[in-house]
C-alpha positions as semicolon CSV with decimal commas, in nm:
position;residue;x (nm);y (nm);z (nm)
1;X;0,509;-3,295;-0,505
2;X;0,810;-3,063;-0,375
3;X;0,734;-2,733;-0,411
4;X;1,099;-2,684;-0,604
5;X;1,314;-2,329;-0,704
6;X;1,122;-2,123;-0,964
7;X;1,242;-2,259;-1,304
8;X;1,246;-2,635;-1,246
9;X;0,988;-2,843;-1,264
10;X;1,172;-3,157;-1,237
11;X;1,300;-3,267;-0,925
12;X;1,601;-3,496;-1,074
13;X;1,697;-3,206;-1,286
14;X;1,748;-3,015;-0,972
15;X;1,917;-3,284;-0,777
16;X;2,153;-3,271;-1,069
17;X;2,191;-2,935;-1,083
18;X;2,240;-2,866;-0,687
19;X;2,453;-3,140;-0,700
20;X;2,691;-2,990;-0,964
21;X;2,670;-2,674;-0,779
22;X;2,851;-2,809;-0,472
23;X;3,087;-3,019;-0,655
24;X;3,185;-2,688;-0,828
25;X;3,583;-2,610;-0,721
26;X;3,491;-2,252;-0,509
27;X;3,190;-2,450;-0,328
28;X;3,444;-2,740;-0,265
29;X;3,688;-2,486;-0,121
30;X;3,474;-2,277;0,090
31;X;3,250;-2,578;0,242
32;X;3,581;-2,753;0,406
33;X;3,835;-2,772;0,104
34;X;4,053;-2,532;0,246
35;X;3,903;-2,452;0,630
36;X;3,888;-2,093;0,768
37;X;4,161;-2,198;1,010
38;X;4,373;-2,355;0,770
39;X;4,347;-2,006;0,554
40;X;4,680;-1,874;0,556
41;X;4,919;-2,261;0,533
42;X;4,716;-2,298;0,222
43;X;4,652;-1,923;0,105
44;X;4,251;-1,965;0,087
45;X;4,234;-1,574;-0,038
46;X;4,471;-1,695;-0,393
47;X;4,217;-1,962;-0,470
48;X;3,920;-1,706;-0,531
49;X;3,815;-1,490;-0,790
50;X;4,070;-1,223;-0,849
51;X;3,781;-0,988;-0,946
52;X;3,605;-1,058;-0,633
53;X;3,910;-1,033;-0,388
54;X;4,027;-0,707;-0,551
55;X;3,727;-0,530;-0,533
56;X;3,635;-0,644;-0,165
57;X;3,988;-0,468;-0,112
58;X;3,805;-0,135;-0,218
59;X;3,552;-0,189;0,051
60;X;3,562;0,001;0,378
61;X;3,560;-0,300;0,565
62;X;3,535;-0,677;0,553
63;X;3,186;-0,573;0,770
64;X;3,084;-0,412;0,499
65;X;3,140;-0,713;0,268
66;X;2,986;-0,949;0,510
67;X;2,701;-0,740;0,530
68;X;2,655;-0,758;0,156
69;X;2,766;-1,128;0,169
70;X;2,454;-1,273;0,380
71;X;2,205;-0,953;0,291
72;X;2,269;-1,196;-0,099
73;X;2,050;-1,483;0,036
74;X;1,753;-1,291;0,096
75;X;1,499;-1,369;-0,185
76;X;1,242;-1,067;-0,150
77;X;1,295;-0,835;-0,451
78;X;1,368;-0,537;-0,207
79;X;1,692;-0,718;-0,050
80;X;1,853;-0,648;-0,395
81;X;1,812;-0,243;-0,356
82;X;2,080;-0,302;-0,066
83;X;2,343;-0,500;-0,293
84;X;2,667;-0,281;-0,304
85;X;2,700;-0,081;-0,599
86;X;3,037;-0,204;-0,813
87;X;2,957;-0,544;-0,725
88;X;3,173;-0,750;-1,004
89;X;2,904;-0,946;-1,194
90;X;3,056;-1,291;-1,191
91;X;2,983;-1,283;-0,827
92;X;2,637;-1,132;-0,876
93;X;2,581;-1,415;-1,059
94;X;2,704;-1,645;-0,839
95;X;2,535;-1,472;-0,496
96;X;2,193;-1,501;-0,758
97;X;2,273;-1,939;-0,853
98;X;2,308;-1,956;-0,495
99;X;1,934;-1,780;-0,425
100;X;1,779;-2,051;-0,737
101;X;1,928;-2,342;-0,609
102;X;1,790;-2,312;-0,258
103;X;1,434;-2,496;-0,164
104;X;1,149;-2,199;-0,039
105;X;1,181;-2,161;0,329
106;X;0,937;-1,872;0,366
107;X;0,683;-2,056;0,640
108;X;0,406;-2,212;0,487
109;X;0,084;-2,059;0,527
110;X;-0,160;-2,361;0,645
111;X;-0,559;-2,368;0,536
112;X;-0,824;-2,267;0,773
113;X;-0,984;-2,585;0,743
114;X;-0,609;-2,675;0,986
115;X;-0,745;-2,598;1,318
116;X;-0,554;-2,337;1,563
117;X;-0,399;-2,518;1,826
118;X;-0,416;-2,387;2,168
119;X;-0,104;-2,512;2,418
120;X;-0,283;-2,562;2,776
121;X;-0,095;-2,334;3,039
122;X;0,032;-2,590;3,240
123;X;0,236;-2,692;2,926
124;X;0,293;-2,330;2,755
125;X;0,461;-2,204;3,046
126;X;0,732;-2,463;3,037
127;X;0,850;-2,324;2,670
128;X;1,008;-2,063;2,505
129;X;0,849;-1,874;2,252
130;X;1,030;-2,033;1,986
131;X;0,944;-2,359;2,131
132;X;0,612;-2,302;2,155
133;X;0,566;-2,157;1,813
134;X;0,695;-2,504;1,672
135;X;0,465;-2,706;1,857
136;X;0,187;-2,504;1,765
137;X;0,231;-2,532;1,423
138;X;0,342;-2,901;1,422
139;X;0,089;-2,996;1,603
140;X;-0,171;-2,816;1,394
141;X;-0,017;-2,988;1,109
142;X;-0,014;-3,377;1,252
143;X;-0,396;-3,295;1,358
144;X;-0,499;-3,238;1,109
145;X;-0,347;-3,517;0,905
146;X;-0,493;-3,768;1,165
147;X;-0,796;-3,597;1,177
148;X;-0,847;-3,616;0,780
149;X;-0,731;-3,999;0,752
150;X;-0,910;-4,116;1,084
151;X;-0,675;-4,226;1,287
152;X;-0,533;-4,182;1,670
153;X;-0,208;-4,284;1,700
154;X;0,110;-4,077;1,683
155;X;0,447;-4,165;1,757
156;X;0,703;-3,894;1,848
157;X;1,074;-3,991;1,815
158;X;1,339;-3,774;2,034
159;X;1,048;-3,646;2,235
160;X;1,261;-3,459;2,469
161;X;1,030;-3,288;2,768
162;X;0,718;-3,403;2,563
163;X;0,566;-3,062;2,454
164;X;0,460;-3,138;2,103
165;X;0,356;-3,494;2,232
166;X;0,179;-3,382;2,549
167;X;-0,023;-3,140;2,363
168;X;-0,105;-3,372;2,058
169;X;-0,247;-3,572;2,360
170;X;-0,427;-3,331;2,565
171;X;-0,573;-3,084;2,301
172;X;-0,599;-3,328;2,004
173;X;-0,775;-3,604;2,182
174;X;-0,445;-3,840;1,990
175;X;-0,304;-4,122;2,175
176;X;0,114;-4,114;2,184
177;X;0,376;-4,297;2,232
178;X;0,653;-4,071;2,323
179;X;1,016;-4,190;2,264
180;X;1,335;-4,074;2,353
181;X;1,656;-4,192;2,451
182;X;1,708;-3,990;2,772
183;X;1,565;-4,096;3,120
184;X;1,593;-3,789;3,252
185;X;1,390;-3,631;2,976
186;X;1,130;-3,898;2,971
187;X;1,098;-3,815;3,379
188;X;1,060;-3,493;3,266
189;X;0,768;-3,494;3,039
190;X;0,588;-3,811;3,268
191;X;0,543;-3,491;3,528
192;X;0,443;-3,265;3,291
193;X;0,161;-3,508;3,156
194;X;0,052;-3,583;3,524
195;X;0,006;-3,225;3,551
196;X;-0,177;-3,155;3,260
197;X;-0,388;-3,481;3,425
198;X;-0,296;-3,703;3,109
199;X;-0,323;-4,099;3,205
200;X;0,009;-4,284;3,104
201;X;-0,051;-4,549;2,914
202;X;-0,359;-4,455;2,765
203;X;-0,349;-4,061;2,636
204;X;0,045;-4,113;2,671
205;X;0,276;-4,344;2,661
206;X;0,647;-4,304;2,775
207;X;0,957;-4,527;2,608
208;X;1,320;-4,441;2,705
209;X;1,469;-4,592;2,419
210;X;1,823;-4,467;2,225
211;X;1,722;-4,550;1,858
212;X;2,017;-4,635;1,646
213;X;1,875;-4,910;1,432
214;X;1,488;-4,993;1,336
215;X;1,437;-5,342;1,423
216;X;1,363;-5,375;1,772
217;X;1,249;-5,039;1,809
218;X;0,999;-5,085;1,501
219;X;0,886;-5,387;1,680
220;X;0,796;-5,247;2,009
221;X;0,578;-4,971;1,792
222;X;0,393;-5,220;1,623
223;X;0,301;-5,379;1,988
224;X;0,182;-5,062;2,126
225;X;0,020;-4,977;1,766
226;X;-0,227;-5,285;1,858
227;X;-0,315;-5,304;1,506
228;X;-0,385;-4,934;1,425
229;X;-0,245;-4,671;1,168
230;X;0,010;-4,437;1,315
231;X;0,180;-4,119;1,190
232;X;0,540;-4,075;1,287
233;X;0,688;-3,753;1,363
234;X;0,978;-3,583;1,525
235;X;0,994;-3,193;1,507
236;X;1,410;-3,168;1,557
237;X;1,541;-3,520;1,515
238;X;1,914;-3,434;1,612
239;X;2,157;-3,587;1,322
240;X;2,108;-3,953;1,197
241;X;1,771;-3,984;1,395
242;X;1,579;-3,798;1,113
243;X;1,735;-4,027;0,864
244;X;1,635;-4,362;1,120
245;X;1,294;-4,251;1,129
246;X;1,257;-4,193;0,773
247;X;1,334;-4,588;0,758
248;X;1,136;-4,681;1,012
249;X;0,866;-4,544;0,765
250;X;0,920;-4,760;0,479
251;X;0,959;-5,091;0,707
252;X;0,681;-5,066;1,020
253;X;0,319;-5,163;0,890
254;X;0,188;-4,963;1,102
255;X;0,352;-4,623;1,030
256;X;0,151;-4,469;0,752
257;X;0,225;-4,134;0,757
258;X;0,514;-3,898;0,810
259;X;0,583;-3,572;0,951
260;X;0,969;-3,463;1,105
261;X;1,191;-3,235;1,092
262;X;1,542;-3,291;1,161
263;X;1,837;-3,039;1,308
264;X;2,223;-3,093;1,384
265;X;2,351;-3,162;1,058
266;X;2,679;-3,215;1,149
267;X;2,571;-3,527;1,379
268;X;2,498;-3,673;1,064
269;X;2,687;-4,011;1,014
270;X;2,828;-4,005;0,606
271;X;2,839;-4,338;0,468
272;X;3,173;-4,529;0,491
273;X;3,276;-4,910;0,447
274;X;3,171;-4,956;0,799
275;X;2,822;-4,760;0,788
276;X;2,643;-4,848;0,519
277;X;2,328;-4,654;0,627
278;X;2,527;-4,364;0,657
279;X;2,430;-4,037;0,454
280;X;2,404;-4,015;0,132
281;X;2,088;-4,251;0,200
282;X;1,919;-4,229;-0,141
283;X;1,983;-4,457;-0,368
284;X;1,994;-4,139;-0,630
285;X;2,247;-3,940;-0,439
286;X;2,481;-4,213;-0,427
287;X;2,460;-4,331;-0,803
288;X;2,555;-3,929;-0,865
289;X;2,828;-3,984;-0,600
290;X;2,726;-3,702;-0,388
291;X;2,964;-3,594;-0,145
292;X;2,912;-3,343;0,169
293;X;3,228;-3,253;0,406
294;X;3,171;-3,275;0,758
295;X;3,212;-2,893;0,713
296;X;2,922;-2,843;0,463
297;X;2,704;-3,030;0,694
298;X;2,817;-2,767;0,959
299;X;2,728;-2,520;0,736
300;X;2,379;-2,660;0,690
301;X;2,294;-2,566;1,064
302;X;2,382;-2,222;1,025
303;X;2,147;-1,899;0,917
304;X;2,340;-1,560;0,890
305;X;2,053;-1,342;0,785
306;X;1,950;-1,421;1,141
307;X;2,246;-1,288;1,270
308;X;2,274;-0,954;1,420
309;X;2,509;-0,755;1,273
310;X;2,802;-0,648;1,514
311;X;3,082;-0,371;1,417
312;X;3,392;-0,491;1,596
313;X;3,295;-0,879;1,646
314;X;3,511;-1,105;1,896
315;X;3,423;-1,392;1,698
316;X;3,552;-1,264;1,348
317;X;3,887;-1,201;1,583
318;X;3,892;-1,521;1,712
319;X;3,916;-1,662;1,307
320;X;4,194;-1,452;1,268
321;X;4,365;-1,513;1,558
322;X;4,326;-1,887;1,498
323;X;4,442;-1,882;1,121
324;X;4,787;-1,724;1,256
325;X;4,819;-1,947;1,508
326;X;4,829;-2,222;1,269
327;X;5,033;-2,130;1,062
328;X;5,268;-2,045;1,286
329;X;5,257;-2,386;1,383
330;X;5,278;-2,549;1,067
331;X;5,547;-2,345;0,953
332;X;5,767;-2,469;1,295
333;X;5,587;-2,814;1,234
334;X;5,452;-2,845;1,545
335;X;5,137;-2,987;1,390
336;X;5,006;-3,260;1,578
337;X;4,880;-3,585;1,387
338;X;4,497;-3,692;1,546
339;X;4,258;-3,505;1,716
340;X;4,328;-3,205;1,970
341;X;4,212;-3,098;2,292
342;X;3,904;-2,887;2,304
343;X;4,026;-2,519;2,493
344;X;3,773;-2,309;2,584
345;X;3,802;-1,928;2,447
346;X;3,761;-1,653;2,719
347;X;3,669;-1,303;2,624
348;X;4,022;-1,257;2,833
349;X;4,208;-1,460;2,534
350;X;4,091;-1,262;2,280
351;X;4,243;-0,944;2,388
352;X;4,565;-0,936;2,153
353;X;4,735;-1,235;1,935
354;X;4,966;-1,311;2,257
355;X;4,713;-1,385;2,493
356;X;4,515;-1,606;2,248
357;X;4,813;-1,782;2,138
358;X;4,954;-1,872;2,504
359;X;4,627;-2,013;2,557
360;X;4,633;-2,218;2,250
361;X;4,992;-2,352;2,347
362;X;4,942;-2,452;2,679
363;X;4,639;-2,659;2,565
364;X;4,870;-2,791;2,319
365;X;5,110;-2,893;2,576
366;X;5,322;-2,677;2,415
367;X;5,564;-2,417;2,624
368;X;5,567;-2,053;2,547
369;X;5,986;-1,939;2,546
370;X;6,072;-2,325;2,419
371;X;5,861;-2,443;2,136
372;X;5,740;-2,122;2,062
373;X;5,937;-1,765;2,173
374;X;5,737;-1,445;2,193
375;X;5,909;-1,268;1,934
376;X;5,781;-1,519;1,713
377;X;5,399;-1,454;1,815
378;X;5,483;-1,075;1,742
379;X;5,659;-1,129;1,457
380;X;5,326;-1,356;1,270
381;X;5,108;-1,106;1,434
382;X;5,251;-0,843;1,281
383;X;5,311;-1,048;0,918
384;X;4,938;-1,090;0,915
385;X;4,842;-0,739;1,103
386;X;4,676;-0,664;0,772
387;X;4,505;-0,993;0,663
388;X;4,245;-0,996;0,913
389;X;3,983;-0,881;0,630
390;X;4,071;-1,223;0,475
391;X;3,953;-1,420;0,701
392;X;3,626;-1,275;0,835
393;X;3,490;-1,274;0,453
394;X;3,620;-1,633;0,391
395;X;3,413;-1,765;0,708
396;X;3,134;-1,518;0,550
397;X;3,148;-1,728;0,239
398;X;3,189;-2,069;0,425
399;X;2,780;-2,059;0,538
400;X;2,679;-1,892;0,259
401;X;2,610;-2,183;0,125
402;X;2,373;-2,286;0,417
403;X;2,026;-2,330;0,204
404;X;2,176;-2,506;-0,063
405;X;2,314;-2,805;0,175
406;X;1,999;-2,843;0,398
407;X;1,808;-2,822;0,018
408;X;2,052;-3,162;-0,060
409;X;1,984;-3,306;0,264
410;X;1,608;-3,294;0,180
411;X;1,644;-3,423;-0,132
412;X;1,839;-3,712;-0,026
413;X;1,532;-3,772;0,212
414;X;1,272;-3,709;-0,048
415;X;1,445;-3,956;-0,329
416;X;1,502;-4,256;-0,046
417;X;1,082;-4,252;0,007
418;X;1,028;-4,256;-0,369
419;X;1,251;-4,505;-0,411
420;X;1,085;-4,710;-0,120
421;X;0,775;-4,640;-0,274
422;X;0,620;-4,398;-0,011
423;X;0,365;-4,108;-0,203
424;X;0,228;-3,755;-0,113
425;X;0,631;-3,670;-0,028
426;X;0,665;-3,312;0,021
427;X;0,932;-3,096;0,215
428;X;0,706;-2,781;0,394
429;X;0,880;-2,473;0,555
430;X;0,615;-2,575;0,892
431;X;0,832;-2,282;1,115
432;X;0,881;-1,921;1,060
433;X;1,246;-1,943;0,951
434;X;1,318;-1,647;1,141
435;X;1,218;-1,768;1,456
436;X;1,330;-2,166;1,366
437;X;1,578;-2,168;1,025
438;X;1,533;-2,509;1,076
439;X;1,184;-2,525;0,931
440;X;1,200;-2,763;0,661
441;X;0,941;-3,110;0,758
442;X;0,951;-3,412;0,530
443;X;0,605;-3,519;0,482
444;X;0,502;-3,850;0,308
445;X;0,213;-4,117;0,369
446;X;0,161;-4,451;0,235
447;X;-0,140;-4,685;0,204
């Protein structure tokens, strides 16, 4: 049972209400209907409440409405004694829907009867502290699981160095098949396991495998399964993996239970006439023709109440500087049709427009003095000299919306195992969300 918003007890009539919420015109707009960059060609600030746009004009800076902006998504009742006073209401209100709509992500606080899980030192001192805080408490969690429902087995998908499998194998007493599809990261955590004095192919096993599809990988589990119950997990399945492994678990005998959490939203495939596994992958999500830009799933990775808080910020520059630039370009329609070259931005670039923009240009193959004069990079510097405001608090707004996507991502996960018939689904906030925002593991067994 997913432990949903307070005030629903239903989990379709959240879907349906979440799903509303980002089909709404102002989430549309600010998750990729209008981009940041794109701000000024299509005049982003016009398209949003006049009440709110006029009164963030009173503020003494957009830093002070970005402050107030992200401080919104905290859910503890003292985060609202720091909401601005003069706040118009309608965007209370919203800033509150936003806050109701979002699934818990305050770390879940496991039993005692969930032994504490001690990482040897010969594998601790190869993580970070964030690392190693995940493993710990994903590791706790999978023990326990096997430990309750008797079996050994655990498979670990996108294994990376090993440190959640290694440590399932040398403190848990479980036997693993690690899988990932890097050979240099399988190397990686083969040395680490003959270190900690693990015995491949027994405690561990390592597969360098790239896992697009389920069939042949699903088949090779079931060989090394020998006959036995697994639990599958992944803690950070980059993109389309979480959503592969999530199938594997409705189609491999073998794989009874479930435990992963994925990451790197935006490396999520959407479905298309050539992709039918593509996300949406719930039957559900698609009947209610849910549809997330490949900016909302951007936005999905992000967590700005993590972020420190930075006066005169080169990155809410950079948005500025960018948001000129095109429009300066589509106003002398030198737009180019197709994808662009990636240039990377210097601390040097950011200095004034001119800089920035002779960058730009010369990535663009275009030529400073004939497609584009100076006077004309002064003259839209200048024009938007006083618009800067605009664009740091539309960005603001742009991940706002952060909780609410990675809450429709889960659902999508949770409706395609109830629809494949899978029980005991749950989504658990497993990390402290400080530490790892993305906390949420999809849980499910079946029998």
């Amino acid at each position: 049972m997913v432990n949903l918003p307070s005030g629903y007890t239903d989990t379709h009539e959240y879907a349906h209400d979440i799903i509303a919420f980002m089909h709404e015109p102002l989430a549309v707009q600010i998750t990729g209907g209008i981009h940041v960059n794109d701000a000024f060609i299509y005049d982003a600030w016009a398209n949003l409440p006049s009440e709110w746009t006029a009164w963030w004009g009173t503020l003494s800076s957009a830093q002070e409405a970005q402050k107030d902006l992200i401080n919104s998504l905290r859910k503890e009742p003292q985060a609202r004694d720091q909401d601005l006073p003069g706040r118009p209401a309608s965007l209370s209100q919203w800033l509150e829907h936003i806050r109701n709509l979002s699934l818990d992500r305050e770390q879940l606080v496991l039993p005692e009867e969930f032994s504490e899980i001690e990482v040897p030192e010969v594998l601790a001192s190869r993580m970070v502290t964030k690392k190693l805080a995940e493993v710990r408490a994903g590791a706790r969690y999978i023990n326990h699981v096997c430990k309750s429902y008797g079996f050994t087995r655990v498979v670990d998908i996108g294994s990376g160095q090993g440190y959640l499998s290694l440590t399932l194998a040398a403190v848990c007493g479980l036997r693993v098949l690690a899988i990932d599809g890097s050979s240099k990261q399988i190397d990686g955590s083969r040395a680490a396991a003959r270190q900690a004095g693990l015995v491949e192919g027994d405690q561990i096993t390592h597969l360098t495998r790239f896992v697009t599809s389920t069939d042949e990988i699903g088949a090779e589990i079931e060989t090394w399964a020998a006959g036995e119950k697994c639990l599958l997990t992944g803690l950070h399945a980059c993109g389309s993996l979480s959503e592969h492994m999530i199938r594997l678990s409705t189609t491999v005998p073998c794989i009874t239970h479930l435990a992963v959490v994925g990451c790197c939203y935006n490396h999520i495939s959407p479905l298309s006439q050539i992709n039918s596994l593509g996300f949406p992958i719930s039957s559900f999500m698609r009947i209610n023709k849910l549809k997330l830009s490949t900016s909302a799933l951007i936005t999905g990775c992000q967590a700005p109440t993590n972020w420190t808080h930075k006066p005169d910020s080169l990155f809410g520059r950079k948005y500025w500087y960018r948001a000129v630039l095109e429009k300066l370009l589509y106003d002398k329609k030198l737009v180019s049709q197709g994808p662009r070259p990636v240039w990377g931005i210097r601390t040097c670039d950011l200095k004034d427009f001119e800089a920035y923009a002779t960058r730009a240009l010369h990535s663009l193959k275009l030529e400073v003095g004939k497609d584009v004069v100076k006077e004309e990079i002064a003259e839209y510097e200048e024009k938007y000299q006083g618009r800067a405001a605009e664009t740091a608090i539309l960005w603001t707004l742009s991940v706002l919306l952060c909780r609410i996507v990675e809450s429709v991502i889960a659902l999508d996960r949770v409706f395609f195992l109830q629809e494949a018939g899978l029980e005991n689904i749950d989504v658990l906030p497993i990390f402290n969300y400080q530490e790892s925002p993305r906390n949420l593991m999809i849980v499910a067994s079946r029998g």
